[in-house]
mmCIF file of C-alpha atoms in Angstrom:
data_model
loop_
_atom_site.group_PDB
_atom_site.id
_atom_site.type_symbol
_atom_site.label_atom_id
_atom_site.label_comp_id
_atom_site.label_asym_id
_atom_site.label_seq_id
_atom_site.Cartn_x
_atom_site.Cartn_y
_atom_site.Cartn_z
ATOM 1 C CA MET A 1 111.140 138.932 126.229
ATOM 2 C CA ARG A 2 113.094 140.400 123.347
ATOM 3 C CA VAL A 3 115.982 138.609 121.749
ATOM 4 C CA PRO A 4 119.062 140.419 120.422
ATOM 5 C CA ILE A 5 120.256 138.991 117.124
ATOM 6 C CA ARG A 6 123.836 138.707 115.876
ATOM 7 C CA MET A 7 123.591 140.124 112.387
ATOM 8 C CA ALA A 8 125.909 139.607 109.458
ATOM 9 C CA GLY A 9 127.194 143.109 108.836
ATOM 10 C CA ALA A 10 129.155 144.748 106.056
ATOM 11 C CA ALA A 11 132.536 144.450 107.698
ATOM 12 C CA GLY A 12 132.047 141.276 109.681
ATOM 13 C CA VAL A 13 129.611 139.478 111.919
ATOM 14 C CA GLY A 14 127.407 141.799 113.905
ATOM 15 C CA ALA A 15 126.024 140.990 117.324
ATOM 16 C CA LEU A 16 122.812 139.377 118.438
ATOM 17 C CA MET A 17 121.687 140.486 121.876
ATOM 18 C CA LEU A 18 119.105 139.173 124.311
ATOM 19 C CA LEU A 19 116.855 141.882 125.613
ATOM 20 C CA ALA A 20 115.929 141.022 129.185
ATOM 21 C CA ALA A 21 113.180 143.631 129.499
ATOM 22 C CA GLY A 22 109.633 142.561 128.749
ATOM 23 C CA CYS A 23 106.610 141.486 130.759
ATOM 24 C CA ALA A 24 107.422 141.955 134.374
ATOM 25 C CA GLY A 25 110.025 139.385 135.347
ATOM 26 C CA GLY A 26 107.986 136.189 135.099
ATOM 27 C CA PRO A 27 109.424 132.848 134.011
ATOM 28 C CA GLY A 28 111.343 133.193 130.761
ATOM 29 C CA ALA A 29 111.454 136.980 131.011
ATOM 30 C CA GLY A 30 115.267 136.988 131.004
ATOM 31 C CA ALA A 31 117.791 138.279 133.467
ATOM 32 C CA ALA A 32 116.109 141.586 134.208
ATOM 33 C CA LYS A 33 117.751 143.533 137.006
ATOM 34 C CA PRO A 34 115.364 144.151 139.924
ATOM 35 C CA GLY A 35 114.801 147.804 140.575
ATOM 36 C CA ALA A 36 116.832 148.885 137.559
ATOM 37 C CA SER A 37 116.432 152.599 136.933
ATOM 38 C CA GLU A 38 114.668 153.733 133.768
ATOM 39 C CA ALA A 39 116.817 156.861 133.619
ATOM 40 C CA VAL A 40 118.901 157.140 130.472
ATOM 41 C CA THR A 41 122.074 159.207 130.273
ATOM 42 C CA PRO A 42 121.858 161.539 127.251
ATOM 43 C CA ALA A 43 124.086 160.321 124.430
ATOM 44 C CA GLU A 44 127.039 162.460 123.333
ATOM 45 C CA PRO A 45 126.717 163.500 119.651
ATOM 46 C CA LEU A 46 129.970 163.162 117.706
ATOM 47 C CA PRO A 47 131.001 165.565 114.920
ATOM 48 C CA MET A 48 130.183 164.089 111.519
ATOM 49 C CA LYS A 49 129.242 165.887 108.312
ATOM 50 C CA ALA A 50 125.901 164.526 107.053
ATOM 51 C CA THR A 51 126.761 164.312 103.359
ATOM 52 C CA PRO A 52 124.248 162.447 101.140
ATOM 53 C CA ARG A 53 125.810 159.811 98.858
ATOM 54 C CA PRO A 54 124.312 157.743 96.025
ATOM 55 C CA ALA A 55 124.402 154.049 96.878
ATOM 56 C CA THR A 56 123.271 150.622 95.758
ATOM 57 C CA TRP A 57 121.482 148.029 97.876
ATOM 58 C CA THR A 58 120.621 144.528 96.672
ATOM 59 C CA GLY A 59 117.561 142.823 98.142
ATOM 60 C CA SER A 60 116.483 139.200 98.407
ATOM 61 C CA ASP A 61 115.093 139.548 94.877
ATOM 62 C CA HIS A 62 118.718 139.952 93.709
ATOM 63 C CA GLN A 63 117.787 143.290 92.181
ATOM 64 C CA ALA A 64 120.080 146.270 92.705
ATOM 65 C CA HIS A 65 118.108 149.241 94.061
ATOM 66 C CA ARG A 66 119.342 152.810 93.889
ATOM 67 C CA LEU A 67 119.302 154.728 97.155
ATOM 68 C CA ARG A 68 120.584 158.007 98.519
ATOM 69 C CA ILE A 69 121.960 157.428 102.011
ATOM 70 C CA THR A 70 122.890 159.991 104.634
ATOM 71 C CA PRO A 71 124.326 159.232 108.076
ATOM 72 C CA THR A 72 122.661 162.002 110.051
ATOM 73 C CA ARG A 73 123.848 161.376 113.618
ATOM 74 C CA LEU A 74 126.378 159.305 115.545
ATOM 75 C CA ALA A 75 126.205 159.495 119.321
ATOM 76 C CA ARG A 76 128.122 157.836 122.139
ATOM 77 C CA GLY A 77 125.903 156.137 124.697
ATOM 78 C CA SER A 78 126.665 154.787 128.149
ATOM 79 C CA ASP A 79 126.710 151.350 129.761
ATOM 80 C CA SER A 80 123.471 152.099 131.625
ATOM 81 C CA ASP A 81 121.578 152.391 128.324
ATOM 82 C CA LEU A 82 121.810 148.612 127.872
ATOM 83 C CA ALA A 83 121.333 147.560 131.496
ATOM 84 C CA HIS A 84 118.136 145.707 130.528
ATOM 85 C CA ILE A 85 119.890 143.740 127.780
ATOM 86 C CA GLN A 86 121.591 140.396 128.292
ATOM 87 C CA LEU A 87 124.837 140.966 126.431
ATOM 88 C CA ASP A 88 127.069 138.229 125.090
ATOM 89 C CA ASP A 89 130.262 137.936 127.111
ATOM 90 C CA ASP A 90 132.414 139.415 124.331
ATOM 91 C CA LEU A 91 130.268 142.575 124.312
ATOM 92 C CA LYS A 92 130.297 143.257 128.036
ATOM 93 C CA GLY A 93 132.242 146.365 128.927
ATOM 94 C CA MET A 94 131.932 147.811 125.424
ATOM 95 C CA VAL A 95 130.436 151.234 124.721
ATOM 96 C CA PRO A 96 127.281 151.617 122.577
ATOM 97 C CA TYR A 97 127.251 154.070 119.688
ATOM 98 C CA TYR A 98 123.973 155.005 117.993
ATOM 99 C CA LEU A 99 124.091 155.569 114.246
ATOM 100 C CA THR A 100 121.027 157.167 112.651
ATOM 101 C CA PHE A 101 120.835 157.419 108.875
ATOM 102 C CA SER A 102 118.224 158.275 106.269
ATOM 103 C CA TYR A 103 117.761 156.543 102.948
ATOM 104 C CA THR A 104 115.770 157.688 99.912
ATOM 105 C CA ASN A 105 114.543 155.496 97.083
ATOM 106 C CA THR A 106 115.976 157.183 93.978
ATOM 107 C CA GLY A 107 114.811 154.430 91.633
ATOM 108 C CA LYS A 108 111.572 154.133 89.676
ATOM 109 C CA ALA A 109 110.059 151.151 91.494
ATOM 110 C CA PRO A 110 109.038 150.603 95.135
ATOM 111 C CA VAL A 111 111.596 148.929 97.381
ATOM 112 C CA LYS A 112 110.310 146.380 99.888
ATOM 113 C CA ASN A 113 112.007 145.435 103.145
ATOM 114 C CA ALA A 114 115.079 147.553 102.482
ATOM 115 C CA SER A 115 117.838 146.789 104.995
ATOM 116 C CA PRO A 116 120.812 148.985 104.090
ATOM 117 C CA GLU A 117 121.867 148.923 107.755
ATOM 118 C CA ARG A 118 123.586 145.601 107.062
ATOM 119 C CA ASN A 119 126.074 147.445 104.838
ATOM 120 C CA PHE A 120 127.011 150.059 107.459
ATOM 121 C CA SER A 121 129.971 149.915 109.794
ATOM 122 C CA VAL A 122 131.343 152.179 112.517
ATOM 123 C CA ASN A 123 135.128 151.908 112.648
ATOM 124 C CA GLY A 124 137.932 152.815 115.041
ATOM 125 C CA ALA A 125 141.125 154.643 114.082
ATOM 126 C CA ALA A 126 142.954 151.366 113.352
ATOM 127 C CA GLY A 127 140.099 150.057 111.201
ATOM 128 C CA GLN A 128 138.530 147.882 113.897
ATOM 129 C CA ALA A 129 134.867 147.458 112.916
ATOM 130 C CA ALA A 130 132.356 147.849 115.732
ATOM 131 C CA GLU A 131 129.936 145.013 116.462
ATOM 132 C CA GLN A 132 126.499 145.893 115.093
ATOM 133 C CA VAL A 133 123.654 144.745 117.306
ATOM 134 C CA SER A 134 119.963 144.382 116.619
ATOM 135 C CA LEU A 135 117.149 143.551 119.020
ATOM 136 C CA PHE A 136 114.527 140.995 118.077
ATOM 137 C CA ARG A 137 111.286 141.242 120.022
ATOM 138 C CA SER A 138 110.023 137.745 120.795
ATOM 139 C CA ASN A 139 107.268 138.600 123.327
ATOM 140 C CA PRO A 140 104.258 140.244 121.637
ATOM 141 C CA MET A 141 102.907 141.243 125.073
ATOM 142 C CA ALA A 142 105.966 143.318 125.894
ATOM 143 C CA THR A 143 105.651 147.083 125.667
ATOM 144 C CA GLY A 144 108.122 149.555 124.277
ATOM 145 C CA SER A 145 110.758 148.985 121.625
ATOM 146 C CA GLY A 146 113.501 148.020 124.055
ATOM 147 C CA LEU A 147 115.774 150.521 122.337
ATOM 148 C CA PRO A 148 117.157 153.559 124.152
ATOM 149 C CA PRO A 149 115.322 156.782 123.215
ATOM 150 C CA GLU A 150 118.452 157.823 121.294
ATOM 151 C CA CYS A 151 117.915 155.023 118.783
ATOM 152 C CA ARG A 152 114.272 154.404 117.844
ATOM 153 C CA GLU A 153 114.094 155.139 114.109
ATOM 154 C CA SER A 154 112.901 151.887 112.571
ATOM 155 C CA GLY A 155 112.602 152.374 108.798
ATOM 156 C CA ARG A 156 109.678 151.284 106.609
ATOM 157 C CA ALA A 157 108.423 147.989 105.196
ATOM 158 C CA GLU A 158 108.061 149.560 101.736
ATOM 159 C CA LEU A 159 109.622 152.654 100.222
ATOM 160 C CA ALA A 160 107.920 154.315 97.263
ATOM 161 C CA PRO A 161 109.989 156.063 94.576
ATOM 162 C CA GLY A 162 111.239 159.361 96.004
ATOM 163 C CA ALA A 163 110.248 158.440 99.577
ATOM 164 C CA THR A 164 112.640 158.698 102.529
ATOM 165 C CA ALA A 165 112.900 156.660 105.732
ATOM 166 C CA ALA A 166 115.271 156.614 108.686
ATOM 167 C CA LEU A 167 116.911 153.830 110.679
ATOM 168 C CA CYS A 168 118.990 153.700 113.834
ATOM 169 C CA ARG A 169 121.359 150.903 114.782
ATOM 170 C CA ILE A 170 123.570 150.200 117.782
ATOM 171 C CA PHE A 171 127.300 149.577 117.340
ATOM 172 C CA MET A 172 129.606 148.412 120.149
ATOM 173 C CA LEU A 173 133.260 149.443 120.451
ATOM 174 C CA PRO A 174 135.794 148.743 123.218
ATOM 175 C CA LYS A 175 136.108 151.518 125.779
ATOM 176 C CA ASP A 176 139.668 152.291 124.666
ATOM 177 C CA ASP A 177 138.598 152.900 121.056
ATOM 178 C CA ARG A 178 136.757 155.811 119.432
ATOM 179 C CA PRO A 179 134.993 155.999 116.050
ATOM 180 C CA ALA A 180 137.041 157.479 113.219
ATOM 181 C CA THR A 181 134.761 156.680 110.276
ATOM 182 C CA VAL A 182 131.311 155.511 109.301
ATOM 183 C CA SER A 183 131.391 153.328 106.182
ATOM 184 C CA TYR A 184 128.893 151.801 103.781
ATOM 185 C CA GLN A 185 129.945 148.802 101.676
ATOM 186 C CA ASP A 186 128.090 149.606 98.484
ATOM 187 C CA ASP A 187 126.756 146.572 96.613
ATOM 188 C CA GLY A 188 128.253 148.113 93.499
ATOM 189 C CA GLY A 189 131.717 147.371 94.914
ATOM 190 C CA GLU A 190 132.749 150.753 96.358
ATOM 191 C CA THR A 191 133.294 151.749 99.981
ATOM 192 C CA LEU A 192 131.582 155.010 100.983
ATOM 193 C CA LEU A 193 133.214 156.820 103.907
ATOM 194 C CA TRP A 194 132.225 159.600 106.292
ATOM 195 C CA GLN A 195 134.803 160.904 108.765
ATOM 196 C CA VAL A 196 133.965 161.250 112.435
ATOM 197 C CA GLY A 197 135.767 164.054 114.258
ATOM 198 C CA GLY A 198 138.322 164.483 111.501
ATOM 199 C CA GLY A 199 138.795 160.737 111.029
ATOM 200 C CA LYS A 200 141.402 160.367 113.774
ATOM 201 C CA GLY A 201 139.374 158.537 116.404
ATOM 202 C CA GLY A 202 141.350 157.763 119.543
ATOM 203 C CA ALA A 203 144.493 155.852 120.423
ATOM 204 C CA SER A 204 143.582 152.170 120.242
ATOM 205 C CA ALA A 205 145.167 149.982 122.889
ATOM 206 C CA GLY A 206 147.733 147.556 121.522
ATOM 207 C CA VAL A 207 148.203 149.353 118.186
ATOM 208 C CA LEU A 208 151.844 150.228 117.499
ATOM 209 C CA PRO A 209 153.009 153.303 115.576
ATOM 210 C CA ALA A 210 153.709 152.791 111.891
ATOM 211 C CA GLY A 211 157.111 151.256 111.232
ATOM 212 C CA GLU A 212 157.963 150.444 114.848
ATOM 213 C CA PRO A 213 159.867 147.129 115.195
ATOM 214 C CA ALA A 214 158.056 144.498 117.244
ATOM 215 C CA ASP A 215 158.551 140.899 118.330
ATOM 216 C CA GLY A 216 156.512 138.039 116.917
ATOM 217 C CA LEU A 217 156.596 134.275 116.452
ATOM 218 C CA THR A 218 156.432 131.884 113.526
ATOM 219 C CA THR A 219 157.378 128.247 112.980
ATOM 220 C CA ASP A 220 159.961 126.511 110.834
ATOM 221 C CA SER A 221 159.179 123.680 108.391
ATOM 222 C CA ARG A 222 159.100 121.186 111.288
ATOM 223 C CA GLY A 223 156.670 123.253 113.375
ATOM 224 C CA ARG A 224 159.270 124.504 115.844
ATOM 225 C CA PRO A 225 158.726 128.056 117.163
ATOM 226 C CA VAL A 226 161.060 130.766 115.902
ATOM 227 C CA SER A 227 161.146 134.323 117.226
ATOM 228 C CA LEU A 228 161.040 137.228 114.786
ATOM 229 C CA ARG A 229 161.822 140.922 114.826
ATOM 230 C CA ILE A 230 159.215 142.452 112.525
ATOM 231 C CA THR A 231 159.302 145.907 110.934
ATOM 232 C CA PRO A 232 156.533 147.119 108.567
ATOM 233 C CA GLU A 233 158.280 149.265 105.981
ATOM 234 C CA SER A 234 155.640 150.534 103.570
ATOM 235 C CA VAL A 235 152.107 150.289 102.239
ATOM 236 C CA ARG A 236 151.891 151.376 98.592
ATOM 237 C CA THR A 237 149.080 151.718 96.082
ATOM 238 C CA GLY A 238 149.510 149.317 93.184
ATOM 239 C CA SER A 239 147.862 148.932 89.801
ATOM 240 C CA LEU A 240 145.809 146.159 88.226
ATOM 241 C CA ALA A 241 148.187 146.454 85.280
ATOM 242 C CA ASP A 242 150.879 144.996 87.561
ATOM 243 C CA LEU A 243 148.741 141.839 87.810
ATOM 244 C CA SER A 244 147.867 141.522 84.114
ATOM 245 C CA ARG A 245 149.694 138.177 83.829
ATOM 246 C CA PHE A 246 147.390 136.593 86.382
ATOM 247 C CA ASP A 247 143.846 135.279 86.037
ATOM 248 C CA LEU A 248 141.773 137.574 88.261
ATOM 249 C CA ASP A 249 138.022 137.077 88.486
ATOM 250 C CA ALA A 250 135.500 139.773 87.587
ATOM 251 C CA ASP A 251 135.086 140.980 91.181
ATOM 252 C CA GLU A 252 138.843 141.162 91.777
ATOM 253 C CA LYS A 253 139.248 143.317 88.688
ATOM 254 C CA LYS A 254 137.043 145.970 90.356
ATOM 255 C CA LEU A 255 139.459 146.292 93.297
ATOM 256 C CA ILE A 256 142.672 148.213 93.896
ATOM 257 C CA PRO A 257 145.886 146.368 94.877
ATOM 258 C CA TYR A 258 147.960 147.574 97.820
ATOM 259 C CA TYR A 259 151.500 146.339 98.438
ATOM 260 C CA VAL A 260 152.547 145.725 102.055
ATOM 261 C CA THR A 261 156.299 145.439 102.589
ATOM 262 C CA VAL A 262 157.614 144.015 105.870
ATOM 263 C CA ARG A 263 161.132 143.147 107.022
ATOM 264 C CA TYR A 264 161.684 140.063 109.217
ATOM 265 C CA ARG A 265 164.790 139.191 111.203
ATOM 266 C CA ASN A 266 165.219 135.600 112.344
ATOM 267 C CA GLY A 267 165.847 135.717 116.094
ATOM 268 C CA GLY A 268 165.700 131.956 116.597
ATOM 269 C CA LYS A 269 168.028 129.034 115.984
ATOM 270 C CA TYR A 270 166.313 127.364 113.000
ATOM 271 C CA ASP A 271 166.261 128.204 109.286
ATOM 272 C CA LEU A 272 163.042 129.699 107.933
ATOM 273 C CA LEU A 273 161.348 129.610 104.551
ATOM 274 C CA PRO A 274 160.679 133.186 103.357
ATOM 275 C CA SER A 275 156.905 132.872 103.769
ATOM 276 C CA MET A 276 156.135 135.029 106.818
ATOM 277 C CA SER A 277 153.903 137.287 104.707
ATOM 278 C CA ASP A 278 151.296 134.509 104.805
ATOM 279 C CA GLY A 279 150.519 135.836 108.302
ATOM 280 C CA VAL A 280 149.984 139.442 107.162
ATOM 281 C CA THR A 281 146.535 141.019 106.817
ATOM 282 C CA LEU A 282 145.553 144.593 106.051
ATOM 283 C CA ARG A 283 142.769 146.280 108.018
ATOM 284 C CA THR A 284 141.032 149.122 106.211
ATOM 285 C CA VAL A 285 139.550 152.478 107.139
ATOM 286 C CA GLY A 286 136.171 151.021 106.128
ATOM 287 C CA GLY A 287 136.398 148.194 108.684
ATOM 288 C CA ARG A 288 137.451 145.323 106.416
ATOM 289 C CA THR A 289 140.205 142.812 107.171
ATOM 290 C CA VAL A 290 141.850 141.777 103.899
ATOM 291 C CA LYS A 291 144.056 138.711 103.567
ATOM 292 C CA LYS A 292 147.022 138.346 101.252
ATOM 293 C CA LEU A 293 146.202 137.652 97.595
ATOM 294 C CA THR A 294 147.583 134.260 96.571
ATOM 295 C CA LEU A 295 148.977 134.209 93.033
ATOM 296 C CA ILE A 296 150.106 131.040 91.246
ATOM 297 C CA ASP A 297 153.353 131.836 89.449
ATOM 298 C CA ILE A 298 155.581 128.767 89.591
ATOM 299 C CA GLY A 299 158.963 129.758 88.209
ATOM 300 C CA GLY A 300 157.585 133.055 86.894
ATOM 301 C CA PRO A 301 158.929 136.576 87.435
ATOM 302 C CA GLY A 302 156.308 137.455 90.050
ATOM 303 C CA VAL A 303 155.108 141.032 90.478
ATOM 304 C CA GLY A 304 157.984 143.408 89.893
ATOM 305 C CA ARG A 305 156.726 146.127 92.227
ATOM 306 C CA CYS A 306 155.985 143.620 94.990
ATOM 307 C CA PRO A 307 158.594 140.807 95.079
ATOM 308 C CA GLU A 308 157.635 137.915 97.363
ATOM 309 C CA ALA A 309 160.996 137.810 99.138
ATOM 310 C CA VAL A 310 164.366 139.575 98.904
ATOM 311 C CA PRO A 311 166.608 137.628 99.087
ATOM 312 C CA HIS A 312 164.582 134.624 97.952
ATOM 313 C CA ALA A 313 166.481 132.084 100.044
ATOM 314 C CA MET A 314 166.280 130.351 103.417
ATOM 315 C CA VAL A 315 166.511 132.844 106.266
ATOM 316 C CA LYS A 316 169.330 131.751 108.557
ATOM 317 C CA PRO A 317 169.443 132.543 112.289
ATOM 318 C CA HIS A 318 170.254 136.280 112.678
ATOM 319 C CA GLY A 319 169.509 136.740 108.978
ATOM 320 C CA ALA A 320 166.800 138.983 107.532
ATOM 321 C CA VAL A 321 164.424 139.033 104.596
ATOM 322 C CA THR A 322 162.050 141.636 103.147
ATOM 323 C CA GLU A 323 158.718 140.313 101.893
ATOM 324 C CA CYS A 324 155.853 141.948 100.036
ATOM 325 C CA SER A 325 152.197 140.871 100.038
ATOM 326 C CA ILE A 326 149.336 142.060 97.813
ATOM 327 C CA HIS A 327 145.923 142.969 99.236
ATOM 328 C CA LEU A 328 142.881 143.972 97.157
ATOM 329 C CA LEU A 329 140.705 146.799 98.533
ATOM 330 C CA PRO A 330 137.450 148.273 97.214
ATOM 331 C CA LYS A 331 137.496 151.659 95.574
ATOM 332 C CA GLY A 332 137.053 154.411 98.171
ATOM 333 C CA ASP A 333 138.660 152.415 100.986
ATOM 334 C CA ALA A 334 142.211 152.808 102.324
ATOM 335 C CA PRO A 335 144.677 150.983 104.597
ATOM 336 C CA ALA A 336 144.359 151.657 108.335
ATOM 337 C CA ALA A 337 146.470 148.971 110.025
ATOM 338 C CA VAL A 338 148.928 146.175 109.254
ATOM 339 C CA ILE A 339 148.493 142.930 111.229
ATOM 340 C CA PHE A 340 150.894 140.019 111.658
ATOM 341 C CA GLN A 341 149.410 136.791 113.008
ATOM 342 C CA GLY A 342 152.035 134.229 113.952
ATOM 343 C CA ASP A 343 151.449 130.516 113.437
ATOM 344 C CA ALA A 344 153.514 129.257 116.384
ATOM 345 C CA GLU A 345 151.624 127.110 118.894
ATOM 346 C CA GLY A 346 150.116 129.298 121.604
ATOM 347 C CA ASP A 347 150.604 132.481 119.571
ATOM 348 C CA GLY A 348 147.415 132.289 117.506
ATOM 349 C CA GLY A 349 145.557 134.744 119.762
ATOM 350 C CA THR A 350 148.286 137.375 119.907
ATOM 351 C CA PRO A 351 148.445 139.308 116.644
ATOM 352 C CA VAL A 352 150.782 142.273 116.323
ATOM 353 C CA VAL A 353 149.019 145.411 115.013
ATOM 354 C CA TRP A 354 150.579 148.591 113.606
ATOM 355 C CA GLN A 355 149.069 151.735 112.193
ATOM 356 C CA ALA A 356 149.452 151.557 108.426
ATOM 357 C CA PRO A 357 152.587 153.350 107.209
ATOM 358 C CA ALA A 358 152.017 156.333 104.957
ATOM 359 C CA GLN A 359 151.627 155.542 101.273
ATOM 360 C CA GLY A 360 155.069 155.175 99.748
ATOM 361 C CA GLY A 361 156.477 154.633 103.286
ATOM 362 C CA ARG A 362 160.106 153.841 103.840
ATOM 363 C CA LYS A 363 162.047 152.406 100.934
#
């Protein structure tokens, strides 16, 4: 039996899968399907320019190793490819995509057990990162890799200076999504991006056009639900100079601030504190989900280009407020979607998602 492992990936938690194929269906061999066909539908290659990029990967020795990485092929598989794999419930019905990439050791010392695949992500048009899956083979008597023929590059245990190896990994996306980018979260702090098919992907279900008003829920200070009419107005590139009054750590100082401005109208019957932006996150082209930056500025002037609330007063029923939140993104990345997650009871699983407005958006 082979066991699929949920891996910690660059943009989130990857997926661990149980491989049901192995020694012929004896006890403990997993839920193999009797008579399952061995035929594999050829994967559909997707257009992607294989541009080499210098990158950094940090191993268990905490040493940064210099690599040159090149995504060489991304192909769309079919459900039948994984018929012999016992998928977790949240992966069933998803479509496998096979990413093959090469990596070259451009440093002066050998690199052992390089695993740059952990830093890769395949992302939909609205920045939704695919679930990366890896198969762990637990039965030494089993034959074959368990991987579809489209995805059998397995890398090397050690890479000499100047040597090149290749790896293939499986990524799972919902059927209504299509890859728009391949990204690599460089350990030096930058996001490396490669566009797939022009970077547009497909129309993701449940993602609203930029700036379209939508209904959401929040709660007042006593926990009572209050309906909102929410309109994302702009996503703008900021500057670290705007945050010079605040004590940012060394990693934060390597990032780029983005200002997300959203207008909220109180559609309920209770007063609201102007703090709805606490429920706003920014999803990026590189597959990250970035929460609001919390700044301590009691009684201070705030950030001039991104005021917390205008007007800064209780929002009465039928009243409105415009709020701005700050989100720090790595260099090379960009906003893909704005998300509002209400805090009203029963609403926690129903976020509202919009395509990110164009930089500079509506004023």
